PDB file of C-alpha atoms in Angstrom:
ATOM      1  CA  MET P 260     -19.363  -1.254  -0.252  1.00  0.00           C
ATOM      2  CA  ASN P 261     -17.844  -4.133   1.815  1.00  0.00           C
ATOM      3  CA  PRO P 262     -14.034  -3.931   2.100  1.00  0.00           C
ATOM      4  CA  ASP P 263     -13.762  -7.590   3.062  1.00  0.00           C
ATOM      5  CA  GLN P 264     -14.782  -8.582  -0.517  1.00  0.00           C
ATOM      6  CA  TYR P 265     -11.448  -7.238  -1.738  1.00  0.00           C
ATOM      7  CA  ARG P 266      -9.410  -9.037   0.851  1.00  0.00           C
ATOM      8  CA  VAL P 267      -7.428 -12.089  -0.204  1.00  0.00           C
ATOM      9  CA  LYS P 268      -8.169 -14.982   2.172  1.00  0.00           C
ATOM     10  CA  PRO P 269      -5.183 -16.818   3.573  1.00  0.00           C
ATOM     11  CA  GLY P 270      -4.196 -19.939   1.803  1.00  0.00           C
ATOM     12  CA  LYS P 271      -6.323 -19.027  -1.235  1.00  0.00           C
ATOM     13  CA  SER P 272      -4.786 -19.010  -4.722  1.00  0.00           C
ATOM     14  CA  VAL P 273      -5.373 -15.850  -6.590  1.00  0.00           C
ATOM     15  CA  ARG P 274      -6.232 -15.404 -10.297  1.00  0.00           C
ATOM     16  CA  LEU P 275      -6.277 -11.697 -11.048  1.00  0.00           C
ATOM     17  CA  LYS P 276      -8.581 -12.121 -14.003  1.00  0.00           C
ATOM     18  CA  ASP P 277     -11.283 -12.930 -11.518  1.00  0.00           C
ATOM     19  CA  TRP P 278     -10.933  -9.625  -9.828  1.00  0.00           C
ATOM     20  CA  ASN P 279     -12.714  -6.588 -11.181  1.00  0.00           C
ATOM     21  CA  THR P 280     -10.612  -3.470 -12.004  1.00  0.00           C
ATOM     22  CA  ASP P 281     -13.389  -0.947 -12.579  1.00  0.00           C
ATOM     23  CA  ASP P 282     -15.793  -1.517  -9.623  1.00  0.00           C
ATOM     24  CA  ASP P 283     -17.542   1.526  -8.285  1.00  0.00           C
ATOM     25  CA  GLY P 284     -19.345   0.003  -5.248  1.00  0.00           C
ATOM     26  CA  GLY P 285     -22.714   1.114  -6.590  1.00  0.00           C
ATOM     27  CA  LEU P 286     -21.736   4.796  -6.073  1.00  0.00           C
ATOM     28  CA  SER P 287     -21.447   7.774  -8.337  1.00  0.00           C
ATOM     29  CA  LYS P 288     -18.186   9.664  -8.534  1.00  0.00           C
ATOM     30  CA  ASP P 289     -19.622  12.620  -6.534  1.00  0.00           C
ATOM     31  CA  GLU P 290     -20.986  10.365  -3.818  1.00  0.00           C
ATOM     32  CA  GLY P 291     -17.755   8.544  -3.582  1.00  0.00           C
ATOM     33  CA  ARG P 292     -15.698  11.732  -3.259  1.00  0.00           C
ATOM     34  CA  GLU P 293     -18.003  13.129  -0.654  1.00  0.00           C
ATOM     35  CA  LEU P 294     -17.861   9.971   1.404  1.00  0.00           C
ATOM     36  CA  THR P 295     -14.028   9.903   1.165  1.00  0.00           C
ATOM     37  CA  ASP P 296     -13.797  13.444   2.475  1.00  0.00           C
ATOM     38  CA  GLU P 297     -15.890  12.424   5.513  1.00  0.00           C
ATOM     39  CA  LEU P 298     -13.764   9.369   6.151  1.00  0.00           C
ATOM     40  CA  LEU P 299     -10.560  11.258   5.819  1.00  0.00           C
ATOM     41  CA  GLU P 300     -11.488  13.416   8.735  1.00  0.00           C
ATOM     42  CA  GLY P 301     -11.952  10.392  10.965  1.00  0.00           C
ATOM     43  CA  LEU P 302      -8.765   8.858   9.543  1.00  0.00           C
ATOM     44  CA  ALA P 303      -6.738  11.886  10.620  1.00  0.00           C
ATOM     45  CA  GLU P 304      -8.217  11.729  14.130  1.00  0.00           C
ATOM     46  CA  TRP P 305      -7.440   8.119  14.618  1.00  0.00           C
ATOM     47  CA  GLN P 306      -3.950   8.577  13.202  1.00  0.00           C
ATOM     48  CA  GLU P 307      -3.329  11.318  15.849  1.00  0.00           C
ATOM     49  CA  ARG P 308      -4.377   8.845  18.546  1.00  0.00           C
ATOM     50  CA  LEU P 309      -1.887   6.268  17.221  1.00  0.00           C
ATOM     51  CA  TYR P 310       0.882   8.899  17.234  1.00  0.00           C
ATOM     52  CA  ALA P 311       0.020  10.017  20.702  1.00  0.00           C
ATOM     53  CA  GLU P 312      -0.142   6.599  22.158  1.00  0.00           C
ATOM     54  CA  SER P 313       3.260   5.516  20.585  1.00  0.00           C
ATOM     55  CA  LYS P 314       2.700   1.812  21.364  1.00  0.00           C
ATOM     56  CA  GLN P 315       1.528   0.435  18.038  1.00  0.00           C
ATOM     57  CA  SER P 316       2.324   1.213  14.403  1.00  0.00           C
ATOM     58  CA  LEU P 317       0.900   0.732  10.907  1.00  0.00           C
ATOM     59  CA  LEU P 318       2.742  -0.361   7.794  1.00  0.00           C
ATOM     60  CA  ILE P 319       0.955   0.185   4.519  1.00  0.00           C
ATOM     61  CA  VAL P 320       2.318  -1.681   1.457  1.00  0.00           C
ATOM     62  CA  LEU P 321       1.421  -0.263  -1.939  1.00  0.00           C
ATOM     63  CA  GLN P 322       2.169  -2.389  -5.039  1.00  0.00           C
ATOM     64  CA  ALA P 323       0.852  -1.852  -8.577  1.00  0.00           C
ATOM     65  CA  ARG P 324       1.957  -1.954 -12.258  1.00  0.00           C
ATOM     66  CA  ASP P 325       3.335   1.220 -13.735  1.00  0.00           C
ATOM     67  CA  ALA P 326       0.683   4.016 -13.668  1.00  0.00           C
ATOM     68  CA  GLY P 327      -1.380   1.882 -11.223  1.00  0.00           C
ATOM     69  CA  GLY P 328      -1.954   4.794  -8.886  1.00  0.00           C
ATOM     70  CA  LYS P 329       0.510   4.377  -5.978  1.00  0.00           C
ATOM     71  CA  ASP P 330       1.602   8.110  -5.932  1.00  0.00           C
ATOM     72  CA  GLY P 331      -2.032   9.208  -6.324  1.00  0.00           C
ATOM     73  CA  THR P 332      -3.019   7.114  -3.298  1.00  0.00           C
ATOM     74  CA  VAL P 333      -0.223   8.571  -1.205  1.00  0.00           C
ATOM     75  CA  LYS P 334      -1.307  12.156  -2.271  1.00  0.00           C
ATOM     76  CA  HIS P 335      -4.997  11.784  -1.935  1.00  0.00           C
ATOM     77  CA  VAL P 336      -5.301   9.443   1.042  1.00  0.00           C
ATOM     78  CA  LEU P 337      -2.176   9.683   3.116  1.00  0.00           C
ATOM     79  CA  GLY P 338      -1.937  13.487   2.417  1.00  0.00           C
ATOM     80  CA  ALA P 339      -4.693  13.931   4.938  1.00  0.00           C
ATOM     81  CA  LEU P 340      -2.638  12.648   7.893  1.00  0.00           C
ATOM     82  CA  ASN P 341      -0.352  14.542  10.241  1.00  0.00           C
ATOM     83  CA  PRO P 342       3.122  14.428   8.526  1.00  0.00           C
ATOM     84  CA  ASN P 343       4.813  14.204  12.003  1.00  0.00           C
ATOM     85  CA  GLY P 344       3.546  10.659  12.333  1.00  0.00           C
ATOM     86  CA  VAL P 345       3.900   9.557   8.626  1.00  0.00           C
ATOM     87  CA  ARG P 346       6.910   8.399   6.570  1.00  0.00           C
ATOM     88  CA  ILE P 347       7.027   7.362   2.938  1.00  0.00           C
ATOM     89  CA  SER P 348       9.652   4.843   1.887  1.00  0.00           C
ATOM     90  CA  ASN P 349      10.313   3.286  -1.550  1.00  0.00           C
ATOM     91  CA  PHE P 350      12.686   0.640  -2.753  1.00  0.00           C
ATOM     92  CA  LYS P 351      14.380   1.156  -6.151  1.00  0.00           C
ATOM     93  CA  VAL P 352      17.232  -0.766  -7.694  1.00  0.00           C
ATOM     94  CA  PRO P 353      19.442  -1.992  -4.802  1.00  0.00           C
ATOM     95  CA  THR P 354      22.784  -0.150  -4.257  1.00  0.00           C
ATOM     96  CA  ASP P 355      26.085  -2.040  -4.069  1.00  0.00           C
ATOM     97  CA  GLU P 356      25.933  -1.890  -0.285  1.00  0.00           C
ATOM     98  CA  GLU P 357      22.349  -3.296  -0.249  1.00  0.00           C
ATOM     99  CA  ARG P 358      23.262  -6.094  -2.706  1.00  0.00           C
ATOM    100  CA  ALA P 359      26.071  -7.115  -0.259  1.00  0.00           C
ATOM    101  CA  HIS P 360      23.343  -8.048   2.343  1.00  0.00           C
ATOM    102  CA  ASP P 361      20.194 -10.205   2.305  1.00  0.00           C
ATOM    103  CA  PHE P 362      17.348  -8.853   0.361  1.00  0.00           C
ATOM    104  CA  LEU P 363      15.380  -7.721   3.475  1.00  0.00           C
ATOM    105  CA  TRP P 364      18.249  -5.933   5.090  1.00  0.00           C
ATOM    106  CA  ARG P 365      17.381  -2.580   3.606  1.00  0.00           C
ATOM    107  CA  VAL P 366      13.704  -3.077   4.295  1.00  0.00           C
ATOM    108  CA  HIS P 367      13.807  -3.843   7.941  1.00  0.00           C
ATOM    109  CA  ALA P 368      15.577  -0.476   8.509  1.00  0.00           C
ATOM    110  CA  GLN P 369      12.495   1.314   7.120  1.00  0.00           C
ATOM    111  CA  ALA P 370       9.912  -0.465   9.293  1.00  0.00           C
ATOM    112  CA  PRO P 371       7.793   1.873  11.362  1.00  0.00           C
ATOM    113  CA  ARG P 372       8.615   2.672  15.001  1.00  0.00           C
ATOM    114  CA  ALA P 373       5.873   2.781  17.605  1.00  0.00           C
ATOM    115  CA  GLY P 374       3.247   5.443  16.917  1.00  0.00           C
ATOM    116  CA  GLN P 375       4.246   5.841  13.230  1.00  0.00           C
ATOM    117  CA  VAL P 376       2.479   5.125   9.890  1.00  0.00           C
ATOM    118  CA  VAL P 377       4.928   4.064   7.267  1.00  0.00           C
ATOM    119  CA  VAL P 378       3.959   3.629   3.541  1.00  0.00           C
ATOM    120  CA  PHE P 379       6.085   1.398   1.374  1.00  0.00           C
ATOM    121  CA  ASN P 380       5.426   2.936  -2.070  1.00  0.00           C
ATOM    122  CA  ARG P 381       6.824  -0.165  -3.843  1.00  0.00           C
ATOM    123  CA  SER P 382       8.236  -2.614  -1.187  1.00  0.00           C
ATOM    124  CA  HIS P 383      10.169  -5.767  -0.361  1.00  0.00           C
ATOM    125  CA  TYR P 384       7.815  -7.455  -2.815  1.00  0.00           C
ATOM    126  CA  GLU P 385       9.805  -5.917  -5.746  1.00  0.00           C
ATOM    127  CA  ASP P 386      12.359  -8.526  -4.933  1.00  0.00           C
ATOM    128  CA  VAL P 387       9.993 -11.298  -5.994  1.00  0.00           C
ATOM    129  CA  LEU P 388       8.426  -9.365  -8.896  1.00  0.00           C
ATOM    130  CA  VAL P 389      10.905  -7.521 -11.041  1.00  0.00           C
ATOM    131  CA  THR P 390      13.759  -9.915 -10.223  1.00  0.00           C
ATOM    132  CA  ARG P 391      11.586 -12.917 -11.078  1.00  0.00           C
ATOM    133  CA  VAL P 392      10.205 -11.512 -14.315  1.00  0.00           C
ATOM    134  CA  ASP P 393      13.549 -10.330 -15.492  1.00  0.00           C
ATOM    135  CA  GLY P 394      15.147 -13.756 -14.738  1.00  0.00           C
ATOM    136  CA  ILE P 395      17.488 -12.410 -11.992  1.00  0.00           C
ATOM    137  CA  ILE P 396      16.127 -15.080  -9.679  1.00  0.00           C
ATOM    138  CA  ASP P 397      14.426 -18.350 -10.532  1.00  0.00           C
ATOM    139  CA  ASN P 398      11.141 -19.600  -9.353  1.00  0.00           C
ATOM    140  CA  LYS P 399      12.689 -21.612  -6.502  1.00  0.00           C
ATOM    141  CA  THR P 400      14.449 -18.612  -5.153  1.00  0.00           C
ATOM    142  CA  ALA P 401      11.314 -16.531  -5.488  1.00  0.00           C
ATOM    143  CA  LYS P 402       9.309 -19.049  -3.470  1.00  0.00           C
ATOM    144  CA  ALA P 403      11.991 -19.085  -0.767  1.00  0.00           C
ATOM    145  CA  ARG P 404      11.917 -15.323  -0.620  1.00  0.00           C
ATOM    146  CA  LEU P 405       8.119 -15.271  -0.300  1.00  0.00           C
ATOM    147  CA  LYS P 406       8.537 -17.570   2.763  1.00  0.00           C
ATOM    148  CA  HIS P 407      11.126 -15.250   4.249  1.00  0.00           C
ATOM    149  CA  ILE P 408       8.789 -12.352   3.556  1.00  0.00           C
ATOM    150  CA  GLU P 409       5.950 -14.093   5.522  1.00  0.00           C
ATOM    151  CA  ASN P 410       8.305 -14.721   8.415  1.00  0.00           C
ATOM    152  CA  PHE P 411       9.571 -11.061   8.323  1.00  0.00           C
ATOM    153  CA  GLU P 412       5.993  -9.730   8.406  1.00  0.00           C
ATOM    154  CA  SER P 413       5.222 -12.086  11.318  1.00  0.00           C
ATOM    155  CA  LEU P 414       8.070 -10.576  13.223  1.00  0.00           C
ATOM    156  CA  LEU P 415       6.726  -7.107  12.642  1.00  0.00           C
ATOM    157  CA  THR P 416       3.179  -7.987  13.719  1.00  0.00           C
ATOM    158  CA  ASP P 417       4.491  -9.757  16.796  1.00  0.00           C
ATOM    159  CA  SER P 418       6.253  -6.443  17.602  1.00  0.00           C
ATOM    160  CA  GLY P 419       3.152  -4.360  17.463  1.00  0.00           C
ATOM    161  CA  THR P 420       2.931  -3.365  13.790  1.00  0.00           C
ATOM    162  CA  GLN P 421      -0.278  -3.872  11.897  1.00  0.00           C
ATOM    163  CA  ILE P 422       0.333  -4.445   8.175  1.00  0.00           C
ATOM    164  CA  LEU P 423      -2.026  -3.676   5.289  1.00  0.00           C
ATOM    165  CA  LYS P 424      -1.045  -4.637   1.798  1.00  0.00           C
ATOM    166  CA  PHE P 425      -2.727  -3.175  -1.224  1.00  0.00           C
ATOM    167  CA  TYR P 426      -2.325  -4.377  -4.870  1.00  0.00           C
ATOM    168  CA  LEU P 427      -3.805  -1.629  -7.027  1.00  0.00           C
ATOM    169  CA  HIS P 428      -5.407  -3.557  -9.811  1.00  0.00           C
ATOM    170  CA  VAL P 429      -5.492  -1.701 -13.078  1.00  0.00           C
ATOM    171  CA  SER P 430      -6.583  -2.926 -16.487  1.00  0.00           C
ATOM    172  CA  PRO P 431      -4.297  -3.022 -19.591  1.00  0.00           C
ATOM    173  CA  ASP P 432      -6.643  -0.493 -21.359  1.00  0.00           C
ATOM    174  CA  GLU P 433      -6.557   1.868 -18.286  1.00  0.00           C
ATOM    175  CA  GLN P 434      -2.751   1.638 -18.066  1.00  0.00           C
ATOM    176  CA  ARG P 435      -2.446   2.395 -21.779  1.00  0.00           C
ATOM    177  CA  GLN P 436      -4.542   5.478 -21.373  1.00  0.00           C
ATOM    178  CA  ARG P 437      -2.612   6.683 -18.337  1.00  0.00           C
ATOM    179  CA  LEU P 438       0.772   6.211 -20.018  1.00  0.00           C
ATOM    180  CA  GLN P 439      -0.584   8.045 -23.106  1.00  0.00           C
ATOM    181  CA  ASP P 440      -1.672  10.919 -20.884  1.00  0.00           C
ATOM    182  CA  ARG P 441       1.887  11.198 -19.689  1.00  0.00           C
ATOM    183  CA  LEU P 442       3.081  11.607 -23.203  1.00  0.00           C
ATOM    184  CA  THR P 443       0.203  14.079 -24.260  1.00  0.00           C
ATOM    185  CA  ASP P 444       0.426  16.431 -21.260  1.00  0.00           C
ATOM    186  CA  PRO P 445       3.774  18.373 -21.004  1.00  0.00           C
ATOM    187  CA  SER P 446       3.236  18.684 -17.215  1.00  0.00           C
ATOM    188  CA  LYS P 447       3.362  14.842 -16.980  1.00  0.00           C
ATOM    189  CA  HIS P 448       6.327  14.106 -19.252  1.00  0.00           C
ATOM    190  CA  TRP P 449       8.563  13.707 -16.227  1.00  0.00           C
ATOM    191  CA  LYS P 450       6.382  10.792 -15.122  1.00  0.00           C
ATOM    192  CA  PHE P 451       6.932   8.786 -18.248  1.00  0.00           C
ATOM    193  CA  ASN P 452       9.657   6.192 -18.231  1.00  0.00           C
ATOM    194  CA  PRO P 453      10.383   4.322 -21.575  1.00  0.00           C
ATOM    195  CA  GLY P 454      11.145   1.318 -19.345  1.00  0.00           C
ATOM    196  CA  ASP P 455       7.404   1.195 -18.446  1.00  0.00           C
ATOM    197  CA  LEU P 456       6.714  -0.085 -22.003  1.00  0.00           C
ATOM    198  CA  GLU P 457       9.116  -2.951 -21.482  1.00  0.00           C
ATOM    199  CA  ALA P 458       7.267  -3.998 -18.286  1.00  0.00           C
ATOM    200  CA  ARG P 459       3.958  -3.589 -20.119  1.00  0.00           C
ATOM    201  CA  ALA P 460       5.125  -6.042 -22.793  1.00  0.00           C
ATOM    202  CA  LYS P 461       5.578  -8.542 -20.032  1.00  0.00           C
ATOM    203  CA  TRP P 462       2.036  -8.224 -18.737  1.00  0.00           C
ATOM    204  CA  ASP P 463       1.312 -11.983 -18.437  1.00  0.00           C
ATOM    205  CA  ALA P 464       4.653 -12.646 -16.652  1.00  0.00           C
ATOM    206  CA  TYR P 465       3.953  -9.876 -14.085  1.00  0.00           C
ATOM    207  CA  THR P 466       0.418 -11.225 -13.579  1.00  0.00           C
ATOM    208  CA  GLU P 467       1.810 -14.613 -12.634  1.00  0.00           C
ATOM    209  CA  ALA P 468       4.389 -12.993 -10.306  1.00  0.00           C
ATOM    210  CA  TYR P 469       1.836 -10.924  -8.594  1.00  0.00           C
ATOM    211  CA  GLU P 470      -0.514 -13.819  -8.135  1.00  0.00           C
ATOM    212  CA  SER P 471       2.318 -15.662  -6.267  1.00  0.00           C
ATOM    213  CA  ALA P 472       3.034 -12.630  -4.143  1.00  0.00           C
ATOM    214  CA  LEU P 473      -0.629 -12.214  -3.189  1.00  0.00           C
ATOM    215  CA  GLY P 474      -0.467 -15.686  -1.751  1.00  0.00           C
ATOM    216  CA  THR P 475       1.314 -14.253   1.283  1.00  0.00           C
ATOM    217  CA  SER P 476      -1.975 -12.817   2.584  1.00  0.00           C
ATOM    218  CA  THR P 477      -2.497 -13.742   6.240  1.00  0.00           C
ATOM    219  CA  SER P 478      -4.917 -12.661   8.876  1.00  0.00           C
ATOM    220  CA  ALA P 479      -2.307 -10.431  10.501  1.00  0.00           C
ATOM    221  CA  ALA P 480      -0.867  -9.072   7.176  1.00  0.00           C
ATOM    222  CA  PRO P 481      -3.638  -9.265   4.572  1.00  0.00           C
ATOM    223  CA  TRP P 482      -3.514  -8.368   0.888  1.00  0.00           C
ATOM    224  CA  TYR P 483      -6.349  -6.383  -0.606  1.00  0.00           C
ATOM    225  CA  VAL P 484      -6.914  -6.380  -4.353  1.00  0.00           C
ATOM    226  CA  ILE P 485      -8.147  -2.852  -4.971  1.00  0.00           C
ATOM    227  CA  PRO P 486      -9.927  -2.020  -8.167  1.00  0.00           C
ATOM    228  CA  ALA P 487      -7.989   0.904  -9.489  1.00  0.00           C
ATOM    229  CA  ASP P 488      -9.350   1.999 -12.892  1.00  0.00           C
ATOM    230  CA  ARG P 489     -11.597   4.447 -11.086  1.00  0.00           C
ATOM    231  CA  LYS P 490      -9.214   6.645  -9.008  1.00  0.00           C
ATOM    232  CA  TRP P 491     -11.990   8.028  -6.781  1.00  0.00           C
ATOM    233  CA  TYR P 492     -13.120   4.544  -5.769  1.00  0.00           C
ATOM    234  CA  ARG P 493      -9.590   3.390  -5.151  1.00  0.00           C
ATOM    235  CA  ASN P 494      -9.188   6.342  -2.755  1.00  0.00           C
ATOM    236  CA  LEU P 495     -12.436   5.649  -1.095  1.00  0.00           C
ATOM    237  CA  LEU P 496     -11.895   1.971  -0.581  1.00  0.00           C
ATOM    238  CA  ILE P 497      -8.335   2.372   0.884  1.00  0.00           C
ATOM    239  CA  THR P 498      -9.506   5.228   3.082  1.00  0.00           C
ATOM    240  CA  ARG P 499     -12.293   2.969   4.491  1.00  0.00           C
ATOM    241  CA  ILE P 500      -9.911  -0.016   5.089  1.00  0.00           C
ATOM    242  CA  LEU P 501      -7.367   2.246   6.829  1.00  0.00           C
ATOM    243  CA  LEU P 502      -9.994   3.758   9.084  1.00  0.00           C
ATOM    244  CA  ASN P 503     -11.535   0.399   9.969  1.00  0.00           C
ATOM    245  CA  THR P 504      -8.080  -0.940  10.804  1.00  0.00           C
ATOM    246  CA  LEU P 505      -7.103   1.972  13.071  1.00  0.00           C
ATOM    247  CA  LYS P 506     -10.323   1.757  14.891  1.00  0.00           C
ATOM    248  CA  SER P 507      -9.742  -1.945  15.491  1.00  0.00           C
ATOM    249  CA  MET P 508      -6.246  -1.136  16.845  1.00  0.00           C
ATOM    250  CA  ASP P 509      -8.041   1.202  19.296  1.00  0.00           C
ATOM    251  CA  PRO P 510      -5.087   3.535  20.148  1.00  0.00           C
ATOM    252  CA  GLN P 511      -5.651   5.551  23.272  1.00  0.00           C
ATOM    253  CA  TYR P 512      -4.449   9.058  24.267  1.00  0.00           C
ATOM    254  CA  PRO P 513      -1.843   8.524  27.001  1.00  0.00           C
ATOM    255  CA  HIS P 514      -2.547   9.382  30.586  1.00  0.00           C
ATOM    256  CA  VAL P 515      -0.727  12.411  31.915  1.00  0.00           C
ATOM    257  CA  SER P 516       1.134  12.537  35.212  1.00  0.00           C
ATOM    258  CA  PHE P 517      -0.416  15.731  36.406  1.00  0.00           C
ATOM    259  CA  ASP P 518      -3.959  17.051  37.047  1.00  0.00           C
ATOM    260  CA  PRO P 519      -4.813  19.566  34.176  1.00  0.00           C
ATOM    261  CA  LEU P 520      -7.335  21.229  36.433  1.00  0.00           C
ATOM    262  CA  GLU P 521      -4.659  22.139  38.931  1.00  0.00           C
ATOM    263  CA  VAL P 522      -2.481  23.793  36.364  1.00  0.00           C
ATOM    264  CA  GLU P 523      -2.651  27.533  36.355  1.00  0.00           C
ATOM    265  CA  ILE P 524      -1.289  29.413  33.425  1.00  0.00           C
ATOM    266  CA  LYS P 525      -0.416  33.015  34.364  1.00  0.00           C
TER     267      LYS P 525
END
């Protein structure tokens, strides 16, 4: 399993049909889950170092079609981290106040502070996906917004924030099954939104919009196209990438201003 093979190279055009949705990395489900559990222990340790150091931060962007696995990723991967240093943000339909500002105004306020891991469960890219497919903005405006997004992400990385962007790549057949499961299982009825069927009917238009968005992959803020038909492999791959990234950031526990050996607790 080489995470770099799922990374979108800067300046490279993306055709999603060329990316596999059901890759398993040559592992069985049991092997994958066991390896994920091992990696999550290390991930929690490095996240604690990031939190303690409080000099760098990590922004995780999750984008996917409906039922693509964003919530599952948050639960099964990010759930292993110390909640004191993690925040989940999402961006739904803008409020009147948000519409009165530029489209990134509400996003910047949710960027991570030093020492923090922030997950955008849907993100600023919604404003070049849904808006574009539904005709709220035209292609020219979408391209201009993508350039603004690149500049915004450069500002964050220049300020000490590492950015990882994950597109959870699910097939039409797998999405159909997951949506059907939400209708069949009473405990999942609350997850079903009839509007998801409208978006599914626009599959090709969303594909085109996502391919444009994935073009914003840079060395400092890369996109990864994560095969998401197999939930366990999705979790394993993202865990591996997060752990590798935190290790490369190399956060250090801060030095204390006292000698612990001289402290006597009575």
